[in-house]
Coordinates of C-alpha atoms in Angstrom, one line a residue:
Chain A
X1 CA -35.9 5.5 29.5
X2 CA -35.1 3.9 26.2
X3 CA -36.8 4.6 22.9
X4 CA -37.7 1.7 20.6
X5 CA -37.3 2.6 16.9
X6 CA -37.0 0.9 13.5
X7 CA -34.0 2.5 11.8
X8 CA -31.1 1.7 9.5
X9 CA -27.7 1.0 10.9
X10 CA -26.4 4.3 9.4
X11 CA -29.3 6.2 11.0
X12 CA -28.5 4.6 14.4
X13 CA -24.8 5.5 14.3
X14 CA -25.6 9.0 13.1
X15 CA -27.9 9.3 16.1
X16 CA -25.1 8.1 18.4
X17 CA -22.8 10.8 16.9
X18 CA -25.6 13.4 17.5
X19 CA -25.9 12.3 21.1
X20 CA -22.1 12.4 21.6
X21 CA -21.8 15.7 19.7
X22 CA -18.1 15.6 18.8
X23 CA -16.2 19.0 18.5
X24 CA -15.1 18.3 15.0
X25 CA -16.2 15.9 12.2
X26 CA -14.4 15.9 8.9
X27 CA -15.8 13.5 6.3
X28 CA -16.1 12.7 2.6
X29 CA -19.1 10.7 1.2
X30 CA -18.7 7.2 0.0
X31 CA -21.3 4.4 -0.4
X32 CA -22.5 2.9 1.9
X33 CA -21.2 5.4 4.5
X34 CA -22.9 8.4 2.8
X35 CA -26.3 8.1 4.6
X36 CA -24.6 8.2 8.0
X37 CA -22.7 11.5 7.3
X38 CA -25.7 12.9 5.4
X39 CA -27.8 12.5 8.4
X40 CA -25.2 13.8 10.7
X41 CA -24.7 16.8 8.4
X42 CA -28.5 17.5 8.8
X43 CA -28.1 17.5 12.6
X44 CA -25.3 20.1 12.1
X45 CA -27.3 22.3 9.7
X46 CA -30.5 22.0 11.8
X47 CA -28.6 23.2 14.8
X48 CA -29.1 20.0 16.8
X49 CA -25.3 19.7 17.4
X50 CA -22.6 22.4 17.6
X51 CA -20.1 20.1 15.9
X52 CA -17.7 21.8 13.4
X53 CA -18.4 19.8 10.2
X54 CA -15.5 20.1 7.8
X55 CA -16.4 19.0 4.2
X56 CA -13.2 18.1 2.5
X57 CA -12.2 16.9 -1.0
X58 CA -11.0 13.4 -0.2
X59 CA -10.8 10.8 2.6
X60 CA -7.1 11.5 2.8
X61 CA -8.0 15.1 3.7
X62 CA -10.8 14.0 6.0
X63 CA -8.6 12.0 8.2
X64 CA -5.9 14.6 8.0
X65 CA -8.3 17.2 9.3
X66 CA -9.4 14.8 12.0
X67 CA -5.7 14.4 13.1
X68 CA -5.3 18.2 13.2
X69 CA -8.5 18.7 15.2
X70 CA -7.7 15.9 17.6
X71 CA -4.1 17.1 18.2
X72 CA -5.5 20.6 18.7
X73 CA -7.5 19.2 21.6
X74 CA -11.0 18.3 20.3
X75 CA -13.2 15.2 20.4
X76 CA -13.3 14.0 16.8
X77 CA -15.3 11.6 14.7
X78 CA -15.5 10.5 11.1
X79 CA -16.7 7.7 8.9
X80 CA -15.8 5.9 5.7
X81 CA -15.9 2.7 3.6
X82 CA -13.9 0.8 1.2
X83 CA -11.8 3.0 -1.2
X84 CA -12.2 5.8 1.3
X85 CA -10.5 3.8 4.0
X86 CA -7.8 2.8 1.5
X87 CA -7.2 6.4 0.7
X88 CA -6.8 7.2 4.4
X89 CA -4.2 4.5 4.8
X90 CA -1.2 6.9 5.2
X91 CA -3.0 8.9 7.9
X92 CA -4.3 5.9 9.8
X93 CA -0.8 5.2 11.0
X94 CA -0.2 8.9 11.9
X95 CA -3.4 9.0 13.9
X96 CA -2.5 5.9 16.0
X97 CA 1.2 6.9 16.2
X98 CA 0.2 10.2 17.6
X99 CA -2.1 8.5 20.0
X100 CA -5.1 10.6 18.9
X101 CA -8.5 9.2 20.1
X102 CA -10.4 9.7 16.8
X103 CA -13.5 7.5 16.4
X104 CA -14.4 6.3 12.9
X105 CA -17.3 4.3 11.7
X106 CA -16.2 1.9 9.0
X107 CA -19.2 0.7 7.0
X108 CA -17.7 -2.4 5.5
X109 CA -17.5 -2.6 1.7
X110 CA -15.5 -4.5 -0.8
X111 CA -12.4 -3.0 -2.5
X112 CA -11.9 -2.2 -6.2
X113 CA -11.2 -3.4 -8.8
X114 CA -13.6 -4.6 -10.0
X115 CA -15.7 -1.8 -8.4
X116 CA -18.4 -3.1 -6.0
X117 CA -20.4 -1.1 -3.5
X118 CA -21.5 -4.1 -1.4
X119 CA -20.4 -5.7 1.8
X120 CA -17.2 -7.5 2.6
X121 CA -14.5 -6.9 5.1
X122 CA -11.5 -6.3 2.9
X123 CA -11.5 -2.6 3.8
X124 CA -11.1 -2.9 7.5
X125 CA -8.9 -6.0 7.3
X126 CA -6.5 -4.0 5.2
X127 CA -6.2 -1.6 8.1
X128 CA -5.9 -4.2 10.8
X129 CA -2.2 -3.5 11.6
X130 CA -2.6 0.3 11.5
X131 CA -2.7 0.6 15.3
X132 CA -6.5 1.4 15.4
X133 CA -8.6 -0.5 17.8
X134 CA -11.3 -2.3 15.9
X135 CA -14.8 -3.1 17.3
X136 CA -17.1 -5.2 15.1
X137 CA -20.9 -5.1 15.2
X138 CA -23.4 -7.8 14.3
X139 CA -26.4 -5.5 13.8
X140 CA -27.7 -1.9 14.1
X141 CA -28.0 -2.2 17.9
X142 CA -24.4 -3.3 18.3
X143 CA -23.2 -0.6 15.8
X144 CA -25.0 2.0 17.9
X145 CA -23.8 0.6 21.2
X146 CA -20.2 0.2 20.0
X147 CA -20.2 3.8 18.6
X148 CA -21.0 5.1 22.1
X149 CA -18.5 2.9 23.8
X150 CA -15.8 3.7 21.2
X151 CA -15.4 7.3 22.5
X152 CA -14.9 6.1 26.1
X153 CA -12.4 3.5 24.9
X154 CA -10.5 5.8 22.6
X155 CA -10.3 8.6 25.2
X156 CA -9.3 6.5 28.1
X157 CA -6.2 8.0 29.7
X158 CA -4.4 4.7 29.9
X159 CA -4.5 4.2 26.1
X160 CA -5.5 7.2 24.0
X161 CA -5.9 5.4 20.7
X162 CA -8.2 5.7 17.7
X163 CA -11.1 3.3 17.3
X164 CA -12.9 2.0 14.3
X165 CA -16.5 0.8 14.6
X166 CA -17.1 -1.7 11.9
X167 CA -20.5 -2.8 10.6
X168 CA -21.7 -4.4 7.4
X169 CA -22.4 -2.2 4.4
X170 CA -26.1 -2.4 3.2
X171 CA -26.9 -5.5 5.2
X172 CA -26.8 -3.4 8.3
X173 CA -26.1 0.1 7.1
X174 CA -29.2 0.3 4.9
X175 CA -31.6 -2.3 6.4
X176 CA -34.2 -1.2 8.9
X177 CA -34.2 -3.0 12.2
X178 CA -35.7 -2.6 15.6
X179 CA -33.2 -1.0 18.0
X180 CA -33.3 0.7 21.4
X181 CA -32.0 4.3 21.7
X182 CA -30.7 5.5 25.0
X183 CA -31.7 8.9 26.2
X184 CA -29.5 11.8 25.1
X185 CA -28.7 12.7 28.7
X186 CA -27.7 9.2 29.5
X187 CA -25.3 9.0 26.5
X188 CA -23.9 12.4 27.2
X189 CA -23.3 11.6 30.8
X190 CA -21.8 8.2 29.9
X191 CA -19.3 9.6 27.4
X192 CA -18.6 12.6 29.6
X193 CA -16.9 15.9 28.9
X194 CA -13.9 15.5 26.6
X195 CA -10.5 15.7 28.4
X196 CA -7.8 16.8 26.0
X197 CA -4.3 15.5 26.5
X198 CA -1.4 17.7 25.4
X199 CA -3.6 19.9 23.2
X200 CA -1.8 22.0 20.6
X201 CA -4.1 24.9 21.3
X202 CA -2.7 25.1 24.9
X203 CA -0.2 27.7 23.6
X204 CA 1.1 28.4 27.1
X205 CA 2.5 24.8 27.1
X206 CA 3.8 24.2 23.6
X207 CA 4.0 20.6 22.4
X208 CA 5.4 18.8 19.4
X209 CA 3.5 16.0 17.6
X210 CA 5.0 13.5 15.2
X211 CA 8.7 14.6 15.4
X212 CA 11.5 13.0 13.4
X213 CA 13.0 10.1 15.3
X214 CA 15.7 8.1 13.5
X215 CA 17.7 5.0 14.2
X216 CA 18.6 6.2 17.7
X217 CA 15.1 5.9 19.3
X218 CA 12.5 4.9 16.7
X219 CA 12.6 1.2 17.7
X220 CA 12.1 2.2 21.4
X221 CA 9.2 4.4 20.5
X222 CA 7.5 1.6 18.5
X223 CA 8.2 -1.0 21.2
X224 CA 6.6 1.4 23.8
X225 CA 3.7 1.9 21.5
X226 CA 3.1 -1.9 21.2
X227 CA 3.0 -2.1 25.0
X228 CA -0.1 0.2 25.1
X229 CA -2.2 -2.3 23.3
X230 CA -1.9 -4.8 26.2
X231 CA -4.0 -2.4 28.2
X232 CA -6.8 -2.2 25.7
X233 CA -8.8 -5.4 26.6
X234 CA -9.2 -4.3 30.2
X235 CA -10.3 -0.9 29.1
X236 CA -12.8 -2.4 26.7
X237 CA -14.2 -4.6 29.4
X238 CA -14.4 -1.8 32.0
X239 CA -16.3 0.4 29.5
X240 CA -18.6 -2.5 28.6
X241 CA -19.4 -3.1 32.3
X242 CA -20.4 0.5 32.7
X243 CA -22.3 0.5 29.5
X244 CA -24.3 -2.5 30.7
X245 CA -25.4 -0.4 33.7
X246 CA -27.0 2.2 31.5
X247 CA -28.3 -0.1 28.8
X248 CA -28.8 -3.6 30.2
X249 CA -26.8 -4.9 27.2
X250 CA -23.7 -7.0 27.9
X251 CA -20.6 -6.8 25.8
X252 CA -17.2 -8.5 26.0
X253 CA -14.1 -9.0 23.9
X254 CA -16.1 -11.5 21.9
X255 CA -19.4 -13.3 22.1
X256 CA -19.7 -17.0 22.5
X257 CA -22.9 -18.8 21.5
X258 CA -23.7 -22.3 22.8
X259 CA -20.0 -23.0 22.8
X260 CA -19.3 -24.3 26.3
X261 CA -20.3 -27.9 25.6
X262 CA -19.8 -27.8 21.9
X263 CA -17.7 -30.2 19.8
X264 CA -17.6 -28.2 16.6
X265 CA -17.6 -24.5 16.2
X266 CA -17.8 -21.5 13.9
X267 CA -15.9 -18.3 14.1
X268 CA -17.6 -15.4 12.2
X269 CA -17.7 -11.6 12.3
X270 CA -20.5 -9.2 12.0
X271 CA -24.0 -9.7 10.5
X272 CA -23.3 -13.3 9.3
X273 CA -23.0 -14.3 12.9
X274 CA -26.7 -13.6 13.4
X275 CA -27.7 -15.9 10.5
X276 CA -25.2 -18.5 11.8
X277 CA -26.8 -18.5 15.3
X278 CA -30.2 -19.4 13.9
X279 CA -28.6 -22.4 12.1
X280 CA -26.7 -23.4 15.2
X281 CA -30.0 -23.6 17.0
X282 CA -31.4 -25.8 14.3
X283 CA -28.5 -28.2 14.6
X284 CA -28.7 -28.1 18.4
X285 CA -32.3 -29.2 18.1
X286 CA -31.1 -32.2 16.2
X287 CA -28.6 -33.0 18.9
X288 CA -25.5 -31.8 17.2
X289 CA -23.2 -30.0 19.6
X290 CA -22.2 -26.9 17.6
X291 CA -21.4 -23.5 18.9
X292 CA -20.1 -20.1 17.7
X293 CA -17.7 -17.4 18.6
X294 CA -18.1 -13.8 17.2
X295 CA -15.1 -11.6 17.8
X296 CA -16.0 -8.0 18.9
X297 CA -12.5 -6.6 19.7
X298 CA -10.6 -7.6 16.6
X299 CA -7.7 -5.3 17.2
X300 CA -5.9 -5.8 19.5
X301 CA -6.8 -9.4 19.0
X302 CA -7.5 -11.2 22.3
X303 CA -5.4 -14.3 21.4
X304 CA -5.2 -15.8 24.9
X305 CA -9.0 -15.5 25.6
X306 CA -10.1 -16.7 22.2
X307 CA -7.7 -19.6 22.2
X308 CA -8.9 -20.6 25.6
X309 CA -12.5 -20.4 24.4
X310 CA -11.9 -22.6 21.4
X311 CA -9.3 -25.1 22.5
X312 CA -11.7 -27.8 23.7
X313 CA -13.4 -28.2 20.3
X314 CA -12.7 -31.0 17.8
X315 CA -13.2 -29.0 14.6
X316 CA -13.6 -25.3 13.9
X317 CA -14.4 -23.4 10.7
X318 CA -13.3 -19.8 10.5
X319 CA -15.5 -17.8 8.1
X320 CA -13.7 -14.9 6.4
X321 CA -15.5 -12.2 4.5
X322 CA -12.2 -11.1 3.0
X323 CA -9.6 -13.0 1.0
X324 CA -5.9 -12.7 1.2
X325 CA -4.4 -13.0 -2.2
X326 CA -1.2 -14.9 -2.7
X327 CA -2.2 -18.4 -1.4
X328 CA -2.6 -17.4 2.2
X329 CA -5.6 -17.7 4.4
X330 CA -8.3 -15.2 5.4
X331 CA -7.2 -12.7 8.0
X332 CA -9.5 -14.0 10.7
X333 CA -8.3 -17.5 10.1
X334 CA -4.7 -16.5 10.6
X335 CA -5.5 -14.9 14.0
X336 CA -7.5 -17.9 15.2
X337 CA -4.8 -20.3 14.1
X338 CA -2.3 -18.2 16.1
X339 CA -4.5 -18.2 19.1
X340 CA -4.7 -22.0 19.1
X341 CA -1.0 -22.7 18.3
X342 CA 0.2 -22.8 21.9
X343 CA -2.1 -25.7 22.7
X344 CA -0.7 -29.2 22.1
X345 CA -4.3 -30.6 21.7
X346 CA -6.3 -28.3 19.5
X347 CA -9.2 -28.5 17.0
X348 CA -8.8 -29.1 13.3
X349 CA -9.1 -25.7 11.8
X350 CA -10.5 -24.9 8.3
X351 CA -11.1 -21.6 6.5
X352 CA -14.1 -20.8 4.3
X353 CA -14.3 -17.6 2.4
X354 CA -17.8 -16.3 1.9
X355 CA -19.9 -13.2 1.0
X356 CA -17.3 -11.3 -1.0
X357 CA -18.7 -8.2 -2.7
X358 CA -22.1 -8.7 -1.0
X359 CA -22.7 -12.2 -2.1
X360 CA -25.6 -13.4 0.1
X361 CA -24.6 -15.6 3.0
X362 CA -27.6 -17.9 3.5
X363 CA -28.5 -20.4 6.2
X364 CA -27.7 -23.3 3.8
X365 CA -24.1 -22.1 3.7
X366 CA -23.9 -22.3 7.4
X367 CA -25.4 -25.8 7.3
X368 CA -22.9 -26.8 4.6
X369 CA -20.0 -25.8 6.8
X370 CA -21.5 -27.6 9.9
X371 CA -21.8 -30.7 7.8
X372 CA -18.2 -30.4 6.7
X373 CA -17.1 -30.1 10.3
X374 CA -19.2 -33.1 11.3
X375 CA -17.4 -35.1 8.6
X376 CA -14.0 -34.0 9.8
X377 CA -14.8 -35.1 13.4
X378 CA -16.1 -38.5 12.1
X379 CA -13.2 -39.2 9.7
X380 CA -10.4 -37.4 11.5
X381 CA -9.4 -36.0 8.1
X382 CA -9.3 -32.5 6.7
X383 CA -9.7 -32.6 2.9
X384 CA -9.1 -29.0 2.3
X385 CA -8.1 -26.2 4.6
X386 CA -9.2 -23.3 2.5
X387 CA -12.2 -23.2 0.2
X388 CA -14.8 -20.7 -1.0
X389 CA -18.5 -21.1 -0.3
X390 CA -21.4 -19.8 -2.3
X391 CA -19.3 -19.3 -5.4
X392 CA -20.0 -20.5 -8.9
X393 CA -16.9 -22.5 -10.0
Chain B
X1 CA -47.6 -15.3 15.6
X2 CA -44.0 -16.5 15.8
X3 CA -42.4 -15.1 12.7
X4 CA -43.8 -13.7 9.4
X5 CA -41.5 -13.4 6.4
X6 CA -42.7 -11.2 3.5
X7 CA -41.3 -10.8 0.0
X8 CA -42.2 -7.7 -2.1
X9 CA -42.0 -7.6 -5.9
X10 CA -42.1 -4.2 -7.4
X11 CA -40.4 -1.9 -9.9
X12 CA -38.1 1.0 -9.1
X13 CA -40.0 4.2 -8.4
X14 CA -43.3 2.6 -7.2
X15 CA -42.5 3.1 -3.6
X16 CA -42.1 -0.6 -2.8
X17 CA -39.2 -0.1 -0.5
X18 CA -41.0 2.7 1.3
X19 CA -44.0 0.4 1.7
X20 CA -41.8 -2.3 3.3
X21 CA -40.3 0.3 5.7
X22 CA -43.6 1.8 6.7
X23 CA -45.0 -1.7 7.4
X24 CA -42.0 -2.6 9.5
X25 CA -42.3 0.6 11.5
X26 CA -46.1 0.0 12.1
X27 CA -45.3 -3.6 13.3
X28 CA -43.0 -2.3 16.0
X29 CA -46.0 -1.9 18.3
X30 CA -46.5 -4.6 20.8
X31 CA -42.8 -5.1 21.3
X32 CA -42.2 -6.9 18.1
X33 CA -38.9 -7.2 16.3
X34 CA -38.9 -6.0 12.7
X35 CA -36.7 -5.9 9.6
X36 CA -37.2 -4.1 6.3
X37 CA -34.6 -4.2 3.5
X38 CA -34.5 -4.1 -0.3
X39 CA -32.3 -6.2 -2.5
X40 CA -29.8 -3.7 -3.8
X41 CA -29.3 -4.2 -7.5
X42 CA -28.7 -1.4 -10.0
X43 CA -31.3 1.1 -8.9
X44 CA -33.3 2.3 -11.9
X45 CA -36.8 3.5 -12.3
X46 CA -38.9 0.7 -13.8
X47 CA -36.4 -2.2 -13.1
X48 CA -37.8 -5.2 -11.2
X49 CA -36.8 -5.2 -7.5
X50 CA -37.5 -7.2 -4.4
X51 CA -37.8 -6.0 -0.8
X52 CA -38.3 -8.0 2.4
X53 CA -39.8 -7.8 5.8
X54 CA -39.4 -10.0 8.8
X55 CA -41.7 -9.5 11.8
X56 CA -41.3 -11.6 14.9
X57 CA -41.9 -11.8 18.6
X58 CA -38.4 -13.1 19.1
X59 CA -35.2 -11.2 18.3
X60 CA -34.4 -11.4 14.5
X61 CA -30.8 -12.5 13.9
X62 CA -31.0 -13.7 10.4
X63 CA -29.4 -11.2 8.0
X64 CA -30.1 -12.5 4.5
X65 CA -32.9 -12.4 2.0
X66 CA -36.1 -14.3 2.7
X67 CA -36.0 -17.6 0.8
X68 CA -39.3 -19.0 1.8
X69 CA -41.8 -16.2 2.3
X70 CA -45.0 -16.6 4.2
X71 CA -46.5 -13.7 2.2
X72 CA -45.6 -12.5 -1.4
X73 CA -46.8 -9.0 -2.3
X74 CA -46.8 -8.2 -6.0
X75 CA -46.9 -4.4 -6.4
X76 CA -46.6 -4.3 -10.1
X77 CA -49.1 -6.6 -12.1
X78 CA -46.8 -6.8 -15.1
X79 CA -44.1 -8.6 -13.1
X80 CA -46.0 -11.9 -13.1
X81 CA -45.4 -12.1 -16.9
X82 CA -41.6 -12.0 -16.6
X83 CA -40.6 -13.4 -13.2
X84 CA -41.6 -16.3 -11.0
X85 CA -43.1 -14.7 -8.0
X86 CA -43.9 -18.2 -6.5
X87 CA -40.2 -19.1 -6.2
X88 CA -39.4 -20.6 -2.8
X89 CA -43.0 -20.3 -1.5
X90 CA -44.5 -22.8 1.0
X91 CA -47.7 -24.8 0.7
X92 CA -49.5 -22.3 2.9
X93 CA -48.0 -19.1 1.5
X94 CA -50.3 -16.2 0.7
X95 CA -50.1 -14.0 -2.4
X96 CA -51.3 -10.4 -2.6
X97 CA -51.5 -9.2 -6.2
X98 CA -52.2 -5.7 -7.4
X99 CA -54.4 -6.5 -10.4
X100 CA -57.7 -5.7 -12.0
X101 CA -58.0 -9.3 -13.3
X102 CA -60.2 -12.0 -12.2
X103 CA -58.7 -14.0 -9.2
X104 CA -59.4 -17.4 -10.9
X105 CA -57.4 -16.3 -13.9
X106 CA -54.5 -15.1 -11.7
X107 CA -54.5 -18.4 -9.8
X108 CA -54.2 -20.3 -13.0
X109 CA -51.6 -18.0 -14.4
X110 CA -49.4 -18.3 -11.2
X111 CA -50.1 -22.1 -11.0
X112 CA -50.9 -21.7 -7.3
X113 CA -51.5 -24.8 -5.2
X114 CA -55.0 -25.1 -3.8
X115 CA -53.5 -24.7 -0.2
X116 CA -52.0 -21.4 -1.2
X117 CA -54.1 -18.3 -0.6
X118 CA -54.6 -15.6 -3.2
X119 CA -55.7 -12.0 -2.5
X120 CA -56.3 -9.5 -5.2
X121 CA -56.7 -5.7 -5.0
X122 CA -56.8 -3.1 -7.8
X123 CA -54.2 -1.0 -6.1
X124 CA -53.2 1.1 -9.1
X125 CA -56.9 2.1 -9.6
X126 CA -57.2 3.0 -5.9
X127 CA -54.1 5.1 -6.1
X128 CA -55.3 7.0 -9.1
X129 CA -58.7 7.6 -7.5
X130 CA -57.2 8.8 -4.2
X131 CA -54.3 11.0 -5.2
X132 CA -54.1 10.9 -9.0
X133 CA -50.9 8.9 -9.4
X134 CA -50.4 5.3 -10.3
X135 CA -48.4 4.6 -7.1
X136 CA -49.8 1.3 -5.8
X137 CA -47.7 1.1 -2.6
X138 CA -50.1 2.6 -0.1
X139 CA -53.1 0.5 -1.0
X140 CA -50.8 -2.6 -1.0
X141 CA -49.7 -1.8 2.6
X142 CA -53.4 -1.6 3.5
X143 CA -54.1 -4.9 1.8
X144 CA -51.0 -6.6 3.4
X145 CA -52.2 -5.5 6.8
X146 CA -55.6 -6.9 6.2
X147 CA -54.2 -10.2 5.2
X148 CA -51.6 -10.6 7.9
X149 CA -53.7 -8.9 10.7
X150 CA -50.4 -7.8 12.3
X151 CA -51.5 -4.3 13.4
X152 CA -54.8 -2.5 13.7
X153 CA -55.6 -0.2 10.8
X154 CA -55.4 2.9 13.1
X155 CA -51.8 2.2 14.1
X156 CA -50.9 1.7 10.4
X157 CA -52.6 4.9 9.3
X158 CA -50.7 6.8 12.1
X159 CA -47.5 5.4 10.8
X160 CA -48.2 6.3 7.2
X161 CA -49.0 9.8 8.4
X162 CA -45.7 10.0 10.2
X163 CA -43.6 8.6 7.4
X164 CA -45.2 10.6 4.6
X165 CA -45.5 13.7 6.7
X166 CA -41.8 14.4 6.4
X167 CA -41.8 14.5 2.7
X168 CA -45.2 15.4 1.3
X169 CA -48.0 18.0 1.2
X170 CA -51.1 17.5 3.3
X171 CA -53.2 16.7 0.2
X172 CA -50.9 13.9 -0.8
X173 CA -50.8 12.5 2.7
X174 CA -54.6 12.5 2.9
X175 CA -54.8 10.8 -0.4
X176 CA -52.4 8.1 0.7
X177 CA -54.2 7.6 4.0
X178 CA -57.4 7.0 2.1
X179 CA -55.6 4.7 -0.3
X180 CA -54.2 2.6 2.6
X181 CA -57.8 2.4 4.0
X182 CA -59.3 1.4 0.7
X183 CA -56.6 -1.2 0.0
X184 CA -57.4 -2.6 3.4
X185 CA -61.2 -2.7 2.7
X186 CA -61.2 -3.7 -0.9
X187 CA -58.7 -6.6 -1.0
X188 CA -60.6 -9.8 -1.8
X189 CA -59.7 -13.4 -1.4
X190 CA -60.0 -15.4 -4.6

């Protein structure tokens, strides 16, 4: 039995955390994540969950407490945004290096300076090489569903890695939408009882975490660590398959929309993908063969599968909600370009930066980009590889 | 009904965002998809703000402000002096204005097209009558429901009771329920 509700994205993820009931949650408030942890803190104080909630003095401490609790043998969750994630940076690598299955909601927000509380993807993109698995979510339903699946993925014995669940600040975190909740029992059963691996609290069998490894073996450790990520896609797919059985909702490594027979395509993450789908439909009605791909598993990036899905197109625009200063391209563009590089015949590939600091991404922006792609196909020429859309010049 | 897009104009502290949320929640009935979201500017009491609703039988994927509203709800009558509440409206858009003024005067003031509908309700007066405070959001929700006909009044009242029940005393809840009902009954086309 599912329950249909109208809730904010933060409320939905807080409810997922309540249903999962982690052993420990350490967090520090930051807009737009605050509402999520405020709601979860209410569940703790109302006795709805037995989670040990640790209120700390900074995000650096929040994730450090999570590392300690996870190494001790507990199921652990946290959440942050923007500067908070930036402050966690040091500990992000320690979490993944120690193979601790911490789950963190990242409510995407722009980075300072100048200070801005609204959505863009600079925060999570800055952490993309930190060894955390990243799942991205278009709407509140996907944020809720990904949060539930994240625990199964993180805790899978083949990988044991931390997972970030990303969703757009304000646009999703604070907007009310219709979503379907699963029953508590179904979620609890799906996630299952936590199985610790080498817990520090097992004092009969002492273990050491994060030892000093110098030139003799560090490179071998890192090489072995990199190997683990190859197993992640199959784990994500397996968990998605089981999740479909309890929810009826299908998830993959990415979502394609009207892409199979398309000639031009868009690549876009999170909430903007929804807006873009509506515009794709409008252009399809006019006979324009346009499609879309929305990555879900962004780290590890499924290069082979995404390259294969895009290679038949004539022109593709990668929409990035984060810039990369220094003359380079947006982070999503770089990965898409890499995924297409092996093919001798491949689409023309352009990069458009949009929506920084919460700038609205409107249907007319999508239409503008589709028109650009049409022109590239007609003329065979790319006038500019990287541009900004929706900006006052 | 395929899709109804609503734009609210209010001022910080008038309960406009709450009104949009309550209305979305009430519209969930019948398996509909709903959205309710404010425009997040600097949040100050008295500052003009916008909020939005989308209500649809199909899944709502659009995640951006409503540019071409089917219905414009003006919660604070003084706003029409300073901002253009007709921006982006269609030939058949409907306007619901909280005002004690004559509809003909408002129609002239807003330069509405003859094809655009105007509805007027003195929501501030109703609010003061019902619970003693100039909070026009509850009567405006009632008026909006009358104009759009999206849910029956009973469903809406149940939802208001549910939403307000968490925060307010019974007296305030009863006052608001009456205000919703009166907004529904007293809104006039002009």
